[in-house]
Amino acid sequence: MLGITRRETLRQGLNLAGFLTLADVALPALAQGETDVPFTDYPANFTAGGTGSPRRTFDIRTIDGYSVAKDKFFVTQHFNQPEIEANAYRLKVTGMVNKPLELSLADLRKLRGTELVVGFECSGNSGRAFQGLSSCARFTGVPLREVLNQAGVGPKAREVVFFGTDRGDLDVAFRQQTYKLNQQFGRSVTLENATKPEPMLAWALNGDPLTVPQGAPLRLIMPGWYGVANVKWLSEIHLQEDRYLGNFQVRWYRSVVGVGGTGEDKDPDTQWIETEITRMHLKSAVARVRKTGNSYRIVGFVLNDGTPLKSVEVRIDDGPWQMATLDPANTKFSWKLFTYKWESPSPGPHTLVSRATDAEGNVQPTADELKRKKTFLEDNAQFPRKITIS
Ligand SMILES: Nc1nc2c(c(=O)[nH]1)N[C@H]1C(S)=C(S)[C@@H](COP(=O)(O)O)O[C@H]1N2
Ligand SMILES: [Mo]
């Protein structure tokens, strides 16, 4: 049932080819002789890196392609960062499988490998973090479904749960009771999503072994999904029939949006829709402005679920939306770079904003259009930036 068809094998081959071409293309974000025009909207003391350990934001002013370096790739998690001895590491596959597995890294490396350029952001990323909870890199590993195939998916299995090695105390509220329970980080996807060609168990980033903050020695990569789905320090894959209702699946990670009526809290005509955090909502952001002489280039990125893009447009001050150019080296699940040529702008302050539209007609919303979302996750609002031309 989970056999890989010839067409999909070809497609994975193409992904690899796509990457090779990518490496050959001179990165247009950094044309020679150009300099950066500083943004005036960053606080003077802004440093990417975030406060407190062990969190790190990526400074999008330094975006230069599809391979954010391992010591620059953004980092966030809820508990500790477990250090796992690679030689002692075993991935368990349990639950509704024909043959429970315990796989070493060497066992995994014997399976057919795969490589994919994947960009993702934390669902809590937004303009407040200068969009720095996002990155893109080339991941190497094995397709998740190769491992599921090896275990043999039982006939009743519907849900695939991923547990990290990291754990901590969580409040679990049940009616009048609250229990403080020590639990592992866990997330799930449906069997249907788990057995698509792209999900990957990855051990390398840009060709180097994952670092501890990135989830060494093995993490899940769910291309097109928000960061939270990409479980780090993966210890166990558990197959079950029923839905998984863990803290990071249905409590801490969800959106609440008012549909219909006035959107006031107690309006009986407004329906409050609560949904899980799964695939990335279409977002673009202006990240850099580059200049040579009086010629300027606005450079930015798009993140989404892999749906083909129809357009990215840029608007300067109150002017019309203008088409930006998408980089030919973009791939389905990479972040998608765009540039807009801005000739001879007038001196003084300017506001720049971008807007992405996909082939299914989704348009990146304004902050105003997102106001009916109560919770702050999945903030894909347009992100106006400020610069001054001297
Ligand atoms: N085991 C584990 N995996 C995890 C998390 C976690 O707390 N524990 N946090 C998730 C969240 S919320 C995000 S945004 C991404 C961040 O991945 P990165 O640190 O490699 O950027 O990891 C995800 N995977
Ligand atoms: Mo996240």
Short mmCIF file of C-alpha atoms and ligand atoms in Angstrom, two decimals:
data_model
loop_
_atom_site.label_atom_id
_atom_site.label_comp_id
_atom_site.label_asym_id
_atom_site.label_seq_id
_atom_site.Cartn_x
_atom_site.Cartn_y
_atom_site.Cartn_z
CA MET A 1 0.00 0.00 0.00
CA LEU A 2 2.86 2.36 0.73
CA GLY A 3 4.97 1.30 -2.21
CA ILE A 4 6.69 4.10 -4.05
CA THR A 5 5.55 4.54 -7.60
CA ARG A 6 7.91 5.15 -10.47
CA ARG A 7 6.53 8.65 -10.92
CA GLU A 8 7.31 9.59 -7.33
CA THR A 9 10.80 8.15 -7.62
CA LEU A 10 11.27 10.38 -10.63
CA ARG A 11 9.96 13.35 -8.72
CA GLN A 12 12.40 12.76 -5.88
CA GLY A 13 15.15 12.52 -8.47
CA LEU A 14 14.04 15.88 -9.81
CA ASN A 15 14.20 17.41 -6.36
CA LEU A 16 17.81 16.39 -6.19
CA ALA A 17 18.46 17.77 -9.65
CA GLY A 18 16.69 20.97 -8.62
CA PHE A 19 19.10 21.32 -5.77
CA LEU A 20 22.16 20.83 -7.97
CA THR A 21 21.06 23.57 -10.33
CA LEU A 22 20.38 25.77 -7.35
CA ALA A 23 23.94 25.49 -6.11
CA ASP A 24 25.19 26.62 -9.53
CA VAL A 25 23.11 29.78 -9.67
CA ALA A 26 24.82 32.97 -8.52
CA LEU A 27 22.69 34.26 -5.69
CA PRO A 28 20.95 37.36 -7.04
CA ALA A 29 20.27 38.66 -3.53
CA LEU A 30 23.95 39.56 -3.34
CA ALA A 31 24.96 41.06 -6.67
CA GLN A 32 28.51 42.47 -6.73
CA GLY A 33 29.12 46.08 -5.78
CA GLU A 34 25.79 46.44 -4.03
CA THR A 35 25.48 47.66 -0.46
CA ASP A 36 22.66 47.31 2.06
CA VAL A 37 20.40 50.25 2.82
CA PRO A 38 19.63 50.12 6.56
CA PHE A 39 16.02 49.77 7.71
CA THR A 40 14.89 52.47 10.12
CA ASP A 41 12.23 50.28 11.75
CA TYR A 42 14.68 48.07 13.72
CA PRO A 43 15.40 49.40 17.22
CA ALA A 44 19.01 50.71 17.37
CA ASN A 45 19.97 47.90 19.77
CA PHE A 46 18.28 45.10 17.79
CA THR A 47 20.32 41.93 17.63
CA ALA A 48 19.03 38.73 16.19
CA GLY A 49 19.41 36.09 18.84
CA GLY A 50 16.46 36.67 21.03
CA THR A 51 16.50 36.83 24.77
CA GLY A 52 17.05 33.93 27.12
CA SER A 53 18.70 30.66 26.23
CA PRO A 54 18.50 28.61 23.96
CA ARG A 55 16.53 30.59 21.46
CA ARG A 56 17.93 32.18 18.32
CA THR A 57 16.33 34.25 15.62
CA PHE A 58 17.72 34.53 12.10
CA ASP A 59 18.52 38.11 11.06
CA ILE A 60 16.58 38.35 7.79
CA ARG A 61 18.74 41.35 6.78
CA THR A 62 21.45 38.77 6.07
CA ILE A 63 19.37 36.51 3.79
CA ASP A 64 21.55 35.38 0.88
CA GLY A 65 20.10 32.18 -0.50
CA TYR A 66 18.63 28.86 0.56
CA SER A 67 21.23 27.58 3.02
CA VAL A 68 21.09 29.37 6.34
CA ALA A 69 24.27 28.29 8.18
CA LYS A 70 23.90 25.84 11.05
CA ASP A 71 25.00 28.47 13.58
CA LYS A 72 22.54 31.02 12.16
CA PHE A 73 19.46 28.81 11.59
CA PHE A 74 16.73 29.88 14.02
CA VAL A 75 16.27 27.82 17.18
CA THR A 76 13.34 27.40 19.53
CA GLN A 77 11.82 24.65 21.66
CA HIS A 78 9.74 24.26 24.81
CA PHE A 79 11.94 22.26 27.17
CA ASN A 80 15.63 21.47 27.31
CA GLN A 81 17.97 20.58 24.46
CA PRO A 82 18.88 16.95 25.16
CA GLU A 83 22.34 15.78 24.18
CA ILE A 84 22.08 12.33 22.69
CA GLU A 85 25.05 10.09 22.05
CA ALA A 86 24.85 9.27 18.33
CA ASN A 87 26.24 5.73 18.70
CA ALA A 88 23.77 4.81 21.44
CA TYR A 89 20.84 6.39 19.61
CA ARG A 90 17.85 4.21 18.67
CA LEU A 91 14.64 5.31 16.96
CA LYS A 92 11.68 3.25 18.17
CA VAL A 93 8.71 2.51 15.91
CA THR A 94 5.83 1.21 18.01
CA GLY A 95 2.06 0.75 18.16
CA MET A 96 -0.02 -0.54 15.24
CA VAL A 97 2.85 -1.91 13.17
CA ASN A 98 3.50 -5.46 12.02
CA LYS A 99 7.06 -5.35 13.31
CA PRO A 100 8.15 -2.89 16.03
CA LEU A 101 11.56 -1.45 15.20
CA GLU A 102 14.57 -0.07 16.99
CA LEU A 103 16.78 1.58 14.42
CA SER A 104 20.29 2.93 14.85
CA LEU A 105 21.59 5.77 12.69
CA ALA A 106 23.56 3.18 10.72
CA ASP A 107 20.32 1.23 10.07
CA LEU A 108 18.66 4.40 8.80
CA ARG A 109 21.59 5.27 6.56
CA LYS A 110 21.21 1.91 4.82
CA LEU A 111 17.78 2.93 3.53
CA ARG A 112 17.32 4.91 0.33
CA GLY A 113 18.37 8.48 1.22
CA THR A 114 16.82 11.72 0.16
CA GLU A 115 17.67 15.42 0.14
CA LEU A 116 15.41 18.45 0.02
CA VAL A 117 15.68 22.21 0.45
CA VAL A 118 13.08 23.17 3.05
CA GLY A 119 12.18 26.54 4.53
CA PHE A 120 9.97 26.88 7.59
CA GLU A 121 8.95 29.28 10.29
CA CYS A 122 7.68 28.96 13.84
CA SER A 123 3.93 29.53 13.90
CA GLY A 124 4.65 32.28 16.46
CA ASN A 125 6.82 34.16 13.95
CA SER A 126 5.70 37.69 13.06
CA GLY A 127 6.77 41.27 12.55
CA ARG A 128 7.41 41.50 16.30
CA ALA A 129 10.37 39.14 15.84
CA PHE A 130 11.29 40.84 12.53
CA GLN A 131 10.24 37.50 11.00
CA GLY A 132 13.42 35.99 12.44
CA LEU A 133 11.84 32.71 13.62
CA SER A 134 12.33 31.39 10.10
CA SER A 135 15.11 29.78 8.06
CA CYS A 136 15.78 27.56 5.07
CA ALA A 137 18.34 24.82 4.52
CA ARG A 138 19.10 21.60 2.68
CA PHE A 139 18.14 18.58 4.77
CA THR A 140 19.42 15.04 4.24
CA GLY A 141 17.79 11.94 5.59
CA VAL A 142 15.43 9.13 4.69
CA PRO A 143 11.81 9.41 3.57
CA LEU A 144 9.57 8.78 6.58
CA ARG A 145 7.53 6.26 4.62
CA GLU A 146 10.56 4.08 3.98
CA VAL A 147 10.73 3.54 7.73
CA LEU A 148 6.96 3.04 8.02
CA ASN A 149 7.16 0.52 5.19
CA GLN A 150 9.87 -1.36 6.99
CA ALA A 151 7.76 -1.58 10.17
CA GLY A 152 4.65 -2.47 8.15
CA VAL A 153 1.64 -0.26 8.87
CA GLY A 154 -1.14 -2.14 10.62
CA PRO A 155 -4.59 -2.12 8.98
CA LYS A 156 -6.21 0.03 11.69
CA ALA A 157 -3.48 2.67 12.01
CA ARG A 158 -4.65 6.19 11.12
CA GLU A 159 -2.44 8.50 13.16
CA VAL A 160 1.36 8.78 13.38
CA VAL A 161 2.68 10.32 16.60
CA PHE A 162 6.24 11.64 16.98
CA PHE A 163 7.86 11.96 20.41
CA GLY A 164 11.00 13.92 21.20
CA THR A 165 13.52 12.90 23.84
CA ASP A 166 12.95 16.24 25.58
CA ARG A 167 10.44 16.37 28.40
CA GLY A 168 9.08 18.60 31.11
CA ASP A 169 6.19 19.27 33.44
CA LEU A 170 2.93 20.17 31.71
CA ASP A 171 -0.34 21.31 33.20
CA VAL A 172 -3.13 19.11 31.97
CA ALA A 173 -6.48 20.60 32.87
CA PHE A 174 -9.46 18.26 33.09
CA ARG A 175 -12.67 19.89 34.34
CA GLN A 176 -11.95 21.09 37.88
CA GLN A 177 -8.63 19.28 38.12
CA THR A 178 -5.21 20.31 36.92
CA TYR A 179 -2.51 17.65 36.86
CA LYS A 180 1.16 18.47 36.60
CA LEU A 181 2.50 15.66 34.46
CA ASN A 182 6.00 15.05 33.21
CA GLN A 183 5.65 14.45 29.47
CA GLN A 184 7.65 14.27 26.27
CA PHE A 185 7.23 16.77 23.47
CA GLY A 186 4.84 15.15 21.00
CA ARG A 187 3.14 15.93 17.71
CA SER A 188 1.13 13.89 15.23
CA VAL A 189 0.08 13.82 11.59
CA THR A 190 -2.44 11.60 9.86
CA LEU A 191 -1.14 8.45 8.14
CA GLU A 192 -2.12 10.05 4.84
CA ASN A 193 0.18 13.02 5.48
CA ALA A 194 2.95 10.86 6.94
CA THR A 195 3.13 8.69 3.80
CA LYS A 196 3.41 11.52 1.27
CA PRO A 197 6.75 11.52 -0.56
CA GLU A 198 8.31 14.52 1.20
CA PRO A 199 8.25 13.98 4.99
CA MET A 200 11.75 13.04 6.04
CA LEU A 201 13.72 11.80 9.02
CA ALA A 202 16.74 14.08 8.73
CA TRP A 203 20.22 13.80 10.21
CA ALA A 204 22.02 16.53 8.26
CA LEU A 205 21.62 20.23 7.49
CA ASN A 206 23.55 21.71 4.55
CA GLY A 207 25.53 18.45 4.47
CA ASP A 208 26.72 18.54 8.11
CA PRO A 209 25.29 16.45 10.97
CA LEU A 210 22.50 18.27 12.84
CA THR A 211 23.76 20.24 15.83
CA VAL A 212 22.18 19.66 19.25
CA PRO A 213 19.89 22.74 19.01
CA GLN A 214 18.66 21.51 15.62
CA GLY A 215 17.55 18.18 17.06
CA ALA A 216 20.58 15.90 16.71
CA PRO A 217 20.91 13.15 15.88
CA LEU A 218 17.53 12.85 14.09
CA ARG A 219 14.48 15.05 13.54
CA LEU A 220 11.31 14.97 11.54
CA ILE A 221 11.04 17.40 8.61
CA MET A 222 7.49 18.06 7.36
CA PRO A 223 7.99 20.21 4.24
CA GLY A 224 5.36 22.95 3.99
CA TRP A 225 4.37 22.71 7.67
CA TYR A 226 4.96 25.13 10.51
CA GLY A 227 8.06 24.60 12.66
CA VAL A 228 6.22 22.87 15.49
CA ALA A 229 5.57 19.81 13.30
CA ASN A 230 9.29 19.25 12.77
CA VAL A 231 9.94 17.23 15.93
CA LYS A 232 13.56 17.42 17.08
CA TRP A 233 15.54 14.77 19.06
CA LEU A 234 13.09 12.20 17.71
CA SER A 235 12.90 9.17 19.99
CA GLU A 236 9.76 7.32 18.98
CA ILE A 237 7.22 7.04 16.18
CA HIS A 238 3.96 5.59 17.46
CA LEU A 239 1.10 4.43 15.20
CA GLN A 240 -2.44 4.43 16.53
CA GLU A 241 -6.02 4.51 15.37
CA ASP A 242 -7.28 7.48 17.39
CA ARG A 243 -6.28 11.10 17.27
CA TYR A 244 -3.44 12.26 19.44
CA LEU A 245 -4.44 15.11 21.79
CA GLY A 246 -1.09 16.12 23.30
CA ASN A 247 -0.40 19.57 24.69
CA PHE A 248 1.55 20.76 21.65
CA GLN A 249 -0.99 19.30 19.25
CA VAL A 250 -4.31 20.68 20.49
CA ARG A 251 -3.78 22.99 23.47
CA TRP A 252 -0.73 25.21 23.10
CA TYR A 253 -0.90 25.18 19.33
CA ARG A 254 -4.21 26.26 17.86
CA SER A 255 -5.88 29.21 16.22
CA VAL A 256 -9.25 30.68 17.17
CA VAL A 257 -10.92 32.76 14.46
CA GLY A 258 -14.36 34.41 14.50
CA VAL A 259 -16.38 33.82 11.34
CA GLY A 260 -19.63 35.67 10.55
CA GLY A 261 -21.50 38.18 12.68
CA THR A 262 -19.65 41.12 14.17
CA GLY A 263 -16.70 39.19 15.59
CA GLU A 264 -17.38 40.62 19.07
CA ASP A 265 -16.60 38.17 21.87
CA LYS A 266 -20.17 37.28 22.77
CA ASP A 267 -21.92 37.85 19.44
CA PRO A 268 -24.19 34.81 18.94
CA ASP A 269 -23.89 35.19 15.16
CA THR A 270 -20.12 34.78 15.22
CA GLN A 271 -18.89 31.23 15.01
CA TRP A 272 -15.55 30.59 16.73
CA ILE A 273 -13.51 28.16 14.67
CA GLU A 274 -10.65 26.44 16.51
CA THR A 275 -8.08 24.70 14.35
CA GLU A 276 -4.76 22.90 14.75
CA ILE A 277 -1.48 24.41 13.53
CA THR A 278 -0.49 22.42 10.47
CA ARG A 279 0.62 23.84 7.11
CA MET A 280 2.20 27.27 6.73
CA HIS A 281 -0.08 30.10 5.76
CA LEU A 282 1.09 32.15 2.78
CA LYS A 283 3.53 34.85 3.92
CA SER A 284 6.03 37.19 2.28
CA ALA A 285 8.36 39.74 3.82
CA VAL A 286 10.75 42.40 2.60
CA ALA A 287 14.12 41.42 4.10
CA ARG A 288 16.82 43.56 2.43
CA VAL A 289 17.19 46.65 0.29
CA ARG A 290 20.37 46.65 -1.83
CA LYS A 291 21.77 49.58 -3.78
CA THR A 292 24.33 50.39 -6.50
CA GLY A 293 24.49 54.08 -7.33
CA ASN A 294 20.92 55.24 -7.56
CA SER A 295 19.56 51.81 -8.46
CA TYR A 296 17.85 49.90 -5.64
CA ARG A 297 16.69 46.32 -5.28
CA ILE A 298 14.14 45.18 -2.74
CA VAL A 299 14.78 41.55 -1.74
CA GLY A 300 12.47 39.32 0.28
CA PHE A 301 11.15 35.82 0.80
CA VAL A 302 7.91 33.86 0.72
CA LEU A 303 7.02 30.90 2.93
CA ASN A 304 4.01 28.69 2.27
CA ASP A 305 2.75 25.12 2.11
CA GLY A 306 4.24 24.41 -1.32
CA THR A 307 1.26 25.60 -3.39
CA PRO A 308 2.66 27.25 -6.55
CA LEU A 309 2.79 31.03 -6.34
CA LYS A 310 0.88 33.26 -8.71
CA SER A 311 2.64 36.49 -7.81
CA VAL A 312 4.57 38.53 -5.31
CA GLU A 313 3.93 42.26 -5.46
CA VAL A 314 5.66 45.18 -3.78
CA ARG A 315 4.11 48.50 -2.88
CA ILE A 316 6.09 51.64 -2.14
CA ASP A 317 4.35 54.23 0.06
CA ASP A 318 0.83 54.74 -1.31
CA GLY A 319 1.75 53.67 -4.85
CA PRO A 320 0.26 50.80 -6.86
CA TRP A 321 1.14 47.13 -6.26
CA GLN A 322 3.98 46.21 -8.65
CA MET A 323 5.10 42.75 -9.75
CA ALA A 324 8.27 41.44 -8.14
CA THR A 325 10.44 38.78 -9.83
CA LEU A 326 10.63 35.31 -8.31
CA ASP A 327 14.08 33.72 -8.25
CA PRO A 328 14.33 30.85 -10.76
CA ALA A 329 16.25 28.81 -8.18
CA ASN A 330 13.23 28.66 -5.84
CA THR A 331 11.90 25.15 -5.23
CA LYS A 332 8.54 23.88 -4.01
CA PHE A 333 9.40 23.72 -0.31
CA SER A 334 12.32 26.19 -0.13
CA TRP A 335 11.62 29.70 0.93
CA LYS A 336 10.97 31.56 -2.29
CA LEU A 337 13.20 34.60 -2.89
CA PHE A 338 11.94 37.62 -4.82
CA THR A 339 13.41 40.92 -5.97
CA TYR A 340 11.91 44.18 -7.10
CA LYS A 341 13.94 46.79 -8.98
CA TRP A 342 13.39 50.29 -7.66
CA GLU A 343 14.95 52.95 -9.87
CA SER A 344 15.86 56.45 -8.62
CA PRO A 345 13.66 56.70 -5.54
CA SER A 346 13.10 60.17 -4.13
CA PRO A 347 15.16 61.13 -1.05
CA GLY A 348 13.39 60.85 2.29
CA PRO A 349 11.52 58.18 4.26
CA HIS A 350 9.65 55.37 2.47
CA THR A 351 7.46 52.45 3.45
CA LEU A 352 7.86 49.16 1.58
CA VAL A 353 5.53 46.21 1.79
CA SER A 354 5.13 42.94 -0.12
CA ARG A 355 2.12 40.71 -0.75
CA ALA A 356 2.08 37.12 -2.03
CA THR A 357 -0.76 35.42 -3.93
CA ASP A 358 -0.85 31.70 -4.68
CA ALA A 359 -2.31 29.71 -7.57
CA GLU A 360 -5.34 28.77 -5.47
CA GLY A 361 -6.25 32.43 -5.00
CA ASN A 362 -5.02 32.84 -1.42
CA VAL A 363 -3.81 36.39 -0.87
CA GLN A 364 -1.55 37.36 2.01
CA PRO A 365 -3.78 39.39 4.37
CA THR A 366 -3.15 42.78 5.94
CA ALA A 367 -2.82 43.00 9.73
CA ASP A 368 -6.33 44.50 9.76
CA GLU A 369 -7.76 41.52 7.92
CA LEU A 370 -6.34 39.19 10.59
CA LYS A 371 -8.03 40.96 13.48
CA ARG A 372 -10.67 38.27 13.89
CA LYS A 373 -8.02 35.80 14.90
CA LYS A 374 -7.86 35.91 18.71
CA THR A 375 -4.68 33.89 19.13
CA PHE A 376 -1.31 35.14 17.90
CA LEU A 377 -0.08 32.03 16.04
CA GLU A 378 -0.21 31.90 12.22
CA ASP A 379 0.36 35.65 11.87
CA ASN A 380 1.02 35.87 8.13
CA ALA A 381 0.12 39.55 7.89
CA GLN A 382 1.80 41.84 5.39
CA PHE A 383 4.84 43.40 7.03
CA PRO A 384 5.46 47.08 6.13
CA ARG A 385 9.12 48.15 6.42
CA LYS A 386 10.69 51.59 6.72
CA ILE A 387 13.84 52.96 5.12
CA THR A 388 15.20 56.43 4.34
CA ILE A 389 16.80 57.28 1.00
CA SER A 390 19.53 59.85 1.53
N1 LIG B 1 11.41 17.72 20.41
C1 LIG B 1 10.97 18.96 20.12
N2 LIG B 1 10.84 19.31 18.83
C2 LIG B 1 10.43 20.55 18.51
C3 LIG B 1 10.11 21.50 19.49
C4 LIG B 1 10.24 21.10 20.86
O1 LIG B 1 9.98 21.87 21.78
N3 LIG B 1 10.69 19.83 21.11
N4 LIG B 1 9.69 22.75 19.12
C5 LIG B 1 9.11 22.88 17.78
C6 LIG B 1 8.91 24.25 17.36
S1 LIG B 1 7.67 25.10 18.13
C7 LIG B 1 9.63 24.81 16.33
S2 LIG B 1 9.24 26.34 15.72
C8 LIG B 1 10.74 24.09 15.70
C9 LIG B 1 12.00 24.92 15.65
O2 LIG B 1 13.00 24.22 14.96
P1 LIG B 1 14.48 24.79 14.94
O3 LIG B 1 14.88 25.05 16.38
O4 LIG B 1 15.34 23.81 14.25
O5 LIG B 1 14.43 26.10 14.18
O6 LIG B 1 11.03 22.88 16.38
C10 LIG B 1 9.90 22.13 16.72
N5 LIG B 1 10.33 20.84 17.18
MO MO B 2 7.29 27.08 16.94
#
